Short mmCIF file of C-alpha atoms in Angstrom, two decimals:
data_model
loop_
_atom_site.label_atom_id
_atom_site.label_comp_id
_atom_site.label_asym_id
_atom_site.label_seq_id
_atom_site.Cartn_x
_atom_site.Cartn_y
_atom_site.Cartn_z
CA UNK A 15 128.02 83.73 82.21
CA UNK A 16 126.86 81.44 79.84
CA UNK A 17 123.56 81.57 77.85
CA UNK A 18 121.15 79.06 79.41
CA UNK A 19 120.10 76.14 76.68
CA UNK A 20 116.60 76.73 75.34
CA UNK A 21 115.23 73.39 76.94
CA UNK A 22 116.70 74.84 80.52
CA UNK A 23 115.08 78.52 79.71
CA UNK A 24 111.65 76.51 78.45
CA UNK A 25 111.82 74.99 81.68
CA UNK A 26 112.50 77.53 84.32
CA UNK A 27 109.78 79.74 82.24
CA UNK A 28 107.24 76.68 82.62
CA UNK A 29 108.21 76.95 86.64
CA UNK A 30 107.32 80.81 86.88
CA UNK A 31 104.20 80.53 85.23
CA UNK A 32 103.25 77.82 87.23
CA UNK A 33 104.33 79.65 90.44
CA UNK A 34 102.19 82.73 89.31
CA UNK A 35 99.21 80.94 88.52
CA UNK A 36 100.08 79.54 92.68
CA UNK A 37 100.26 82.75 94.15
CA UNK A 38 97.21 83.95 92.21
CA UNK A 39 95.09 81.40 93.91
CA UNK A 40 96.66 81.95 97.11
CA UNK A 41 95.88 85.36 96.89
CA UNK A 42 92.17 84.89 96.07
CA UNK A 43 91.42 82.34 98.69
CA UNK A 44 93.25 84.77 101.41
CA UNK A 45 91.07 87.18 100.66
CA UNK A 46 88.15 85.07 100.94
CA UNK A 47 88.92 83.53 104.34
CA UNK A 48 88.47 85.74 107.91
CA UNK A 49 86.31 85.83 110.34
CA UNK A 50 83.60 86.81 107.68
CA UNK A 51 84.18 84.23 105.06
CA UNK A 52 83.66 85.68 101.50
CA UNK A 53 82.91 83.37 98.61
CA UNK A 54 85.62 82.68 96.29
CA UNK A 55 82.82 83.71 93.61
CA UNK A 56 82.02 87.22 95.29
CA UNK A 57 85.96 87.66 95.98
CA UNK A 58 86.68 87.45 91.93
CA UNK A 59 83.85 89.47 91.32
CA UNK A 60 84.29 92.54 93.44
CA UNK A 61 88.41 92.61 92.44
CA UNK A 62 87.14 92.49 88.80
CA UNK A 63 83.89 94.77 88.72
CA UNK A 64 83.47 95.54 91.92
CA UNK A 65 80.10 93.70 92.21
CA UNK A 66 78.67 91.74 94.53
CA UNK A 67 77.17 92.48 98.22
CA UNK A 68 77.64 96.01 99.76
CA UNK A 69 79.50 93.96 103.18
CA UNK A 70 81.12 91.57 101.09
CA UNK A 71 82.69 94.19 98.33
CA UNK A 72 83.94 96.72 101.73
CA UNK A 73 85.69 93.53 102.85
CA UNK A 74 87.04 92.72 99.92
CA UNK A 75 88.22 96.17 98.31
CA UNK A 76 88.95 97.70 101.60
CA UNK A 77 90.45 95.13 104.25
CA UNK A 78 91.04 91.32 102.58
CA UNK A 79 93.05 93.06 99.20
CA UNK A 80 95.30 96.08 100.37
CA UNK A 81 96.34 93.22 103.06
CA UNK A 82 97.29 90.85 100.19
CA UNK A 83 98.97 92.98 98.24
CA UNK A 84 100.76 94.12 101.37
CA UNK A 85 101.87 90.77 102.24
CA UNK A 86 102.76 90.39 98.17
CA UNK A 87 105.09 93.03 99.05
CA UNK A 88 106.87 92.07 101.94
CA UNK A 89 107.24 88.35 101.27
CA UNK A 90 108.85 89.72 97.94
CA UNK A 91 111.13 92.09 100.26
CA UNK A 92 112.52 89.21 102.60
CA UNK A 93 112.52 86.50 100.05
CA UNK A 94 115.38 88.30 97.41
CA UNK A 95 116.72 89.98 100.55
CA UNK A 96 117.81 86.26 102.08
CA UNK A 97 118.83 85.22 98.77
CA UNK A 98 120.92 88.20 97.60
CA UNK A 99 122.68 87.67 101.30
CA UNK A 100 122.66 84.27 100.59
CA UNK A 101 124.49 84.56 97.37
CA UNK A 102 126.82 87.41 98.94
CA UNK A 103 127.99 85.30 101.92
CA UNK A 104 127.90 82.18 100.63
CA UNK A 105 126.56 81.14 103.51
CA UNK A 106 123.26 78.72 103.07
CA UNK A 107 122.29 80.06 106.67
CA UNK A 108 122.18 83.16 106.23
CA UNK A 109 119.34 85.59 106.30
CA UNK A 110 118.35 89.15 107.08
CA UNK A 111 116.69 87.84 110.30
CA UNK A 112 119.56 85.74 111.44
CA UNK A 113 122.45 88.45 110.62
CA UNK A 114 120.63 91.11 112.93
CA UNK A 115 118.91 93.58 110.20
CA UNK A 116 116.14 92.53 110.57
CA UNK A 117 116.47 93.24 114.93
CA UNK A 118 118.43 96.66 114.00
CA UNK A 119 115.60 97.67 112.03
CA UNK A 120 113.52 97.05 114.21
CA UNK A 121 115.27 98.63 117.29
CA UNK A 122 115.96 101.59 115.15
CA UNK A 123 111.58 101.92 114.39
CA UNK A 124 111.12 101.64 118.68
CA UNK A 125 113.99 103.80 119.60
CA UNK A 126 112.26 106.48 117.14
CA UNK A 127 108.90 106.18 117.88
CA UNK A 128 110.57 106.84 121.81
CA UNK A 129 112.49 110.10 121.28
CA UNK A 130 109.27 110.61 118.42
CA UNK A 131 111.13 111.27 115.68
CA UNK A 132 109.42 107.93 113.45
CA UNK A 133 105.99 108.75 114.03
CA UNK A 134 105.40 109.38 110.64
CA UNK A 135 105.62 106.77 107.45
CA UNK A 136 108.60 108.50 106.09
CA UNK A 137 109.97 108.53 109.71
CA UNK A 138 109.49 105.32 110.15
CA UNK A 139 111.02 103.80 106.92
CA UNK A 140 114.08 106.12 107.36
CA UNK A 141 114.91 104.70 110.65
CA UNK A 142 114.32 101.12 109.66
CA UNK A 143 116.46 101.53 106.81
CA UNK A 144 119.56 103.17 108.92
CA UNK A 145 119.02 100.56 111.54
CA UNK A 146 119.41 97.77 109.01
CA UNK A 147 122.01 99.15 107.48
CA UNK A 148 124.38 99.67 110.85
CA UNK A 149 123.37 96.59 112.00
CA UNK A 150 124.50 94.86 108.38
CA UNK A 151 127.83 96.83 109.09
CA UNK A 152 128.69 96.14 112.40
CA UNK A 153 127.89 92.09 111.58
CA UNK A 154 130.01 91.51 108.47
CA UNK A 155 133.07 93.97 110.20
CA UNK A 156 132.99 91.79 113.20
CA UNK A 157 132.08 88.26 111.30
CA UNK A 158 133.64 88.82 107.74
CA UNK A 159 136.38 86.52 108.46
CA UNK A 160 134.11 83.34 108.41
CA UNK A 161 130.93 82.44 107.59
CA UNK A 162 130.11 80.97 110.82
CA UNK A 163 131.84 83.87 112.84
CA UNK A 164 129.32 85.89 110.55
CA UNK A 165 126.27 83.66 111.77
CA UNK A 166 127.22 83.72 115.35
CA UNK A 167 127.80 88.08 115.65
CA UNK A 168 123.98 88.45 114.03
CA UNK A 169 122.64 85.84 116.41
CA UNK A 170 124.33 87.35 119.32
CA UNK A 171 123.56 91.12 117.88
CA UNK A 172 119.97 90.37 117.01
CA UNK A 173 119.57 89.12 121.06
CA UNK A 174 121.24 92.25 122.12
CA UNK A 175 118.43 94.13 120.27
CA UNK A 176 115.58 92.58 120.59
CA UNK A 177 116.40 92.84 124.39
CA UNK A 178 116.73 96.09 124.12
CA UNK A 179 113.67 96.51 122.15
CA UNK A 180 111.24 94.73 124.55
CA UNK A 181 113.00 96.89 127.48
CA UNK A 182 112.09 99.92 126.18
CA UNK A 183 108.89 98.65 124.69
CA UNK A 184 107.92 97.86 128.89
CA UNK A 185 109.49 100.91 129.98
CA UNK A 186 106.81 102.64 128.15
CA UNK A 187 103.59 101.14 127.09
CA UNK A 188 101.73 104.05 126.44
CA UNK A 189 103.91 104.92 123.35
CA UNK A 190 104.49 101.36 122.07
CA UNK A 191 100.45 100.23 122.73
CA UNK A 192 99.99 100.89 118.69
CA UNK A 193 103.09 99.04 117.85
CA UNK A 194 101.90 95.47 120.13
CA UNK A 195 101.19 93.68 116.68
CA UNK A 196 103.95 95.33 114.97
CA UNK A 197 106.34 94.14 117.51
CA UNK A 198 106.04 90.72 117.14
CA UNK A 199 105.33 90.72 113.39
CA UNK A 200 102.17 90.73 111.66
CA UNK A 201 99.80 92.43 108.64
CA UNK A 202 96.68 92.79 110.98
CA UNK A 203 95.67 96.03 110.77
CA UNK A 204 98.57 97.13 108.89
CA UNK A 205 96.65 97.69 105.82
CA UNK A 206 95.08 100.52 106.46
CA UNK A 207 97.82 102.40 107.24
CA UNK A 208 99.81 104.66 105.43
CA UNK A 209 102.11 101.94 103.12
CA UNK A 210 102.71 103.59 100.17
CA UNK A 211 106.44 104.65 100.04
CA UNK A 212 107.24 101.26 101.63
CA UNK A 213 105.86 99.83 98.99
CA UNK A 214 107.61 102.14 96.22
CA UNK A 215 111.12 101.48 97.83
CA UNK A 216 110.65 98.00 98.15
CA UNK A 217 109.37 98.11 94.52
CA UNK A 218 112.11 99.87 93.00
CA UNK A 219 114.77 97.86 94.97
CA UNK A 220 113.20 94.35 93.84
CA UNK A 221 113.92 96.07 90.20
CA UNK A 222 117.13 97.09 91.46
CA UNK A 223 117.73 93.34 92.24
CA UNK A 224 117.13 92.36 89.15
CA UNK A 225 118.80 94.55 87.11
CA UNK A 226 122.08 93.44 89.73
CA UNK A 227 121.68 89.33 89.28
CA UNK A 228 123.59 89.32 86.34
CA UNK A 229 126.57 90.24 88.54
CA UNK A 230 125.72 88.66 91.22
CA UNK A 231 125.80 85.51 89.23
CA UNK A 232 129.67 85.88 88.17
CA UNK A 233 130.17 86.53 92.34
CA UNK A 234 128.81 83.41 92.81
CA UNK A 235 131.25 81.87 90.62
CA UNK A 236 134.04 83.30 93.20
CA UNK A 237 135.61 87.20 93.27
CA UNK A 238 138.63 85.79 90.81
CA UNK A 239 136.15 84.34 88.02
CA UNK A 240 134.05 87.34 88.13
CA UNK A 241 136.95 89.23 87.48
CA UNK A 242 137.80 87.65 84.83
CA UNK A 243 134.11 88.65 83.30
CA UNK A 244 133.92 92.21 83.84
CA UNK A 245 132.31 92.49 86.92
CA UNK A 246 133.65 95.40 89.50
CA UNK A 247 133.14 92.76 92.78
CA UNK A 248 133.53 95.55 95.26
CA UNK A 249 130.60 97.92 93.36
CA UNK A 250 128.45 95.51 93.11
CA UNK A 251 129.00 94.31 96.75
CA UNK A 252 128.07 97.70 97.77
CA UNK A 253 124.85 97.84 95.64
CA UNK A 254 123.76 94.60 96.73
CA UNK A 255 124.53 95.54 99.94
CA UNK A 256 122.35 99.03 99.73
CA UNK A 257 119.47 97.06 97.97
CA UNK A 258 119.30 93.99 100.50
CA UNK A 259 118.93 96.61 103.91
CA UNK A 260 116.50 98.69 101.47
CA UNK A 261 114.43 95.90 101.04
CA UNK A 262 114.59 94.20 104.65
CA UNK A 263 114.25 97.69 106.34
CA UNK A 264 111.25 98.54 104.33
CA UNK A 265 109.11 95.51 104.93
CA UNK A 266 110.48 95.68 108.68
CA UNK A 267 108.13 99.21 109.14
CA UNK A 268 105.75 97.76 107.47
CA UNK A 269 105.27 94.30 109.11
CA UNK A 270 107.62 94.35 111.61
CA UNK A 271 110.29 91.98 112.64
CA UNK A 272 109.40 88.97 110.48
CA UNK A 273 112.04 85.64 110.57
CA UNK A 274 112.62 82.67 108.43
CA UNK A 275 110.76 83.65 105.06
CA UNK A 276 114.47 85.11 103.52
CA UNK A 277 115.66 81.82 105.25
CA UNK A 278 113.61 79.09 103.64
CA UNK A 279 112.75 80.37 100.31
CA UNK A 280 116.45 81.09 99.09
CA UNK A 281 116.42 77.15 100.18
CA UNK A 282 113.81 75.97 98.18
CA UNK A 283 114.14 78.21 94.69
CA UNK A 284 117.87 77.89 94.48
CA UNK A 285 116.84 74.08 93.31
CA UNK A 286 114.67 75.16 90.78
CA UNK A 287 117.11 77.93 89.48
CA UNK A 288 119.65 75.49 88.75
CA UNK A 289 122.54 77.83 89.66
CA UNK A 290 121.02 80.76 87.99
CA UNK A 291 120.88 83.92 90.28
CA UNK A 292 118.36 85.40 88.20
CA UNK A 293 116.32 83.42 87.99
CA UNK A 294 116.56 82.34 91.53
CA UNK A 295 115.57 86.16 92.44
CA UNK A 296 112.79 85.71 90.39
CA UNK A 297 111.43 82.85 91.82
CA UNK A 298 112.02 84.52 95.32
CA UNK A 299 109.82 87.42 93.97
CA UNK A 300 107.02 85.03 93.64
CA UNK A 301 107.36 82.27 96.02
CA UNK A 302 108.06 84.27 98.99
CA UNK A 303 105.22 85.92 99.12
CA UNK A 304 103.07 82.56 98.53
CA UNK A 305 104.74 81.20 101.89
CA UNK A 306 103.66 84.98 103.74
CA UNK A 307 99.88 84.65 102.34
CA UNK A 308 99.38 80.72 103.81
CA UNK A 309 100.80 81.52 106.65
CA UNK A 310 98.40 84.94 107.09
CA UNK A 311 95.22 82.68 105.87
CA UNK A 312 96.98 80.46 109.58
CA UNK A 313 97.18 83.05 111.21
CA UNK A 314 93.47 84.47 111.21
CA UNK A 315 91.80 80.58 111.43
CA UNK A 316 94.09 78.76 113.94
CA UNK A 317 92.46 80.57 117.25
CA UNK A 318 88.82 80.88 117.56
CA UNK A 319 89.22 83.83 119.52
CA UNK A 320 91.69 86.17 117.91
CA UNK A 321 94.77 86.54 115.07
CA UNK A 322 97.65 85.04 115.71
CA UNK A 323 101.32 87.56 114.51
CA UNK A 324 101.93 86.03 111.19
CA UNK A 325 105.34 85.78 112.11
CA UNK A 326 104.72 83.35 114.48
CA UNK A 327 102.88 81.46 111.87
CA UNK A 328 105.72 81.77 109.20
CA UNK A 329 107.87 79.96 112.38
CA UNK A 330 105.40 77.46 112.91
CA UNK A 331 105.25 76.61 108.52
CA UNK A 332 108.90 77.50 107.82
CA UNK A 333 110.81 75.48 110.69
CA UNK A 334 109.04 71.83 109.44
CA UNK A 335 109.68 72.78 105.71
CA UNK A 336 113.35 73.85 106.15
CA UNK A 337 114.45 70.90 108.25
CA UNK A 338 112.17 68.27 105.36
CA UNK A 339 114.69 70.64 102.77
CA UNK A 340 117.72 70.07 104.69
CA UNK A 341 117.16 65.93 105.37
CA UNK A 342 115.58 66.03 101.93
CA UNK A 343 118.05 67.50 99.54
CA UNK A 344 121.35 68.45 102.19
CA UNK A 345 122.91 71.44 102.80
CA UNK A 346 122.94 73.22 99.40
CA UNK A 347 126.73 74.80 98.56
CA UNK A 348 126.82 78.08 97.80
#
């Protein structure tokens, strides 16, 4: 682990800034847009000095920017989550989506809210957080061997559970009528509920993260090189391991099940990075939740009649950008 030349460090800081400055705007123009369109103007005002018109500043303070900041939060969450699993595995296809967390979560939130035990939003993050975290077990003891044997188990365990999921979901809509947004993925209405120890777990583990790229760099290098370095490969396995179903179980009972956002940002930052996991993290941090924001601004203008789940939104943005990445720049070796 090398210190990065000052031209390269100049450079990747340059990047960040200019990515913050991005998902600033972002931020202030999804606020602004919804079926009651709020000036860009009024928008700045009321998150500054809460001025502007009594409608406009409810909107604003109440709906548009506790739904931001949520979706700050769980882009964050799924971003570093696909590229700590990324990093892990090795695997450029890899995310917590397509290795089954993301389903065991979820199946763990439904079966809970069934027998009632995740009802509540401690009960709820608890169960996401041991479903991710059996599912994340069961798919690397199964599909450790190779990296496609790893792909193929959370495909087929992720169909097993959403199955599963929607079964029970049918069996009894009376429960599950609450969770019909949740289900399929999306922020609407998700702000005003109770999201604040999401939030603080999926704050302390993107700190965690952080803290843990340094290691996770030497991995990178292979288990013999970061050996050789200092690093304890097994320990830090573990922690990543703890931090990455942390982080996709949390913004799971938030959001629900949301797909290719820890797909196709690990894709795009780990260009930028330059082989630095740090940085690459950090990027994630920022970038992820600037894909999550465009594609809730889609999802609230696209039908004339009604949202549409974000996640299908993050789908419809996400599949067209990976494949121009992939014909673009290749498969990127891990």
């Amino acid at each position: 682990m090398t210190a990065s030349p000052p031209r390269a460090r100049v450079k990747r800081t340059t990047v960040l800034i200019a990515a913050l400055a991005l998902l600033l705007v972002v931020a202030v123009v999804s606020i602004g847009v919804g079926a009651h369109a709020v000036p860009l103007g009024e928008v700045v005002r009321a998150l500054i000095d809460g001025a502007g018109g009594s409608s406009d500043r409810t909107i604003v303070l109440d709906v548009r920017a506790p739904r931001a900041l949520l979706a700050v939060g769980v882009g964050a969450a799924l971003a570093v989550a696909g590229a700590m699993i990324q990093t892990l595995s090795r695997n450029p296809l890899a995310e917590p989506g397509l290795l089954g967390i993301t389903a065991g979560a979820g199946f763990a939130v439904t079966l809970g809210a069934a027998l009632g035990v995740a009802v509540s939003q401690a009960g709820q993050l608890v169960a996401a957080v041991v479903g991710s975290v059996l599912a994340a077990l069961l798919v690397y003891s199964v599909g450790r061997q190779s990296p496609l044997r790893l792909v193929l188990t959370g495909i087929a365990l992720s169909a097993v559970l959403t199955g599963v999921t929607l079964g029970m979901r049918l069996m009894f809509p009376d429960v599950f009528d609450q969770y019909r947004f949740w289900s399929v993925g999306s922020l609407a209405g998700r702000e005003q509920a109770p999201v604040l120890l999401p939030m603080v777990a999926i704050g302390v583990a993107l700190v965690g993260a952080l803290v843990l790229s340094r290691w996770l760099n030497a991995i990178e290098l292979g288990d013999a090189v970061a050996h050789t370095l200092g690093a304890n490969v097994a320990r830090v396995r573990l922690a990543a391991l703890v931090l990455i179903t942390v982080l996709a179980g949390a913004a799971t009972a938030v959001a629900g099940p949301i797909l290719f956002v820890g797909l196709i940002v690990p894709h795009l930052v780990r260009r930028l990075a330059t082989g630095s996991v740090p940085w690459q993290l950090a990027y994630a941090m920022v970038l992820g939740p600037v894909l999550l924001l465009v594609s809730d601004i889609g999802s609230r203008i696209l039908l004339p009649t009604g949202e549409v789940p974000v996640a299908i939104v993050t789908a419809f943005v996400g599949g067209p950008v990976l494949i121009w990445a992939v014909r673009r720049y290749g498969a990127a070796s891990l």
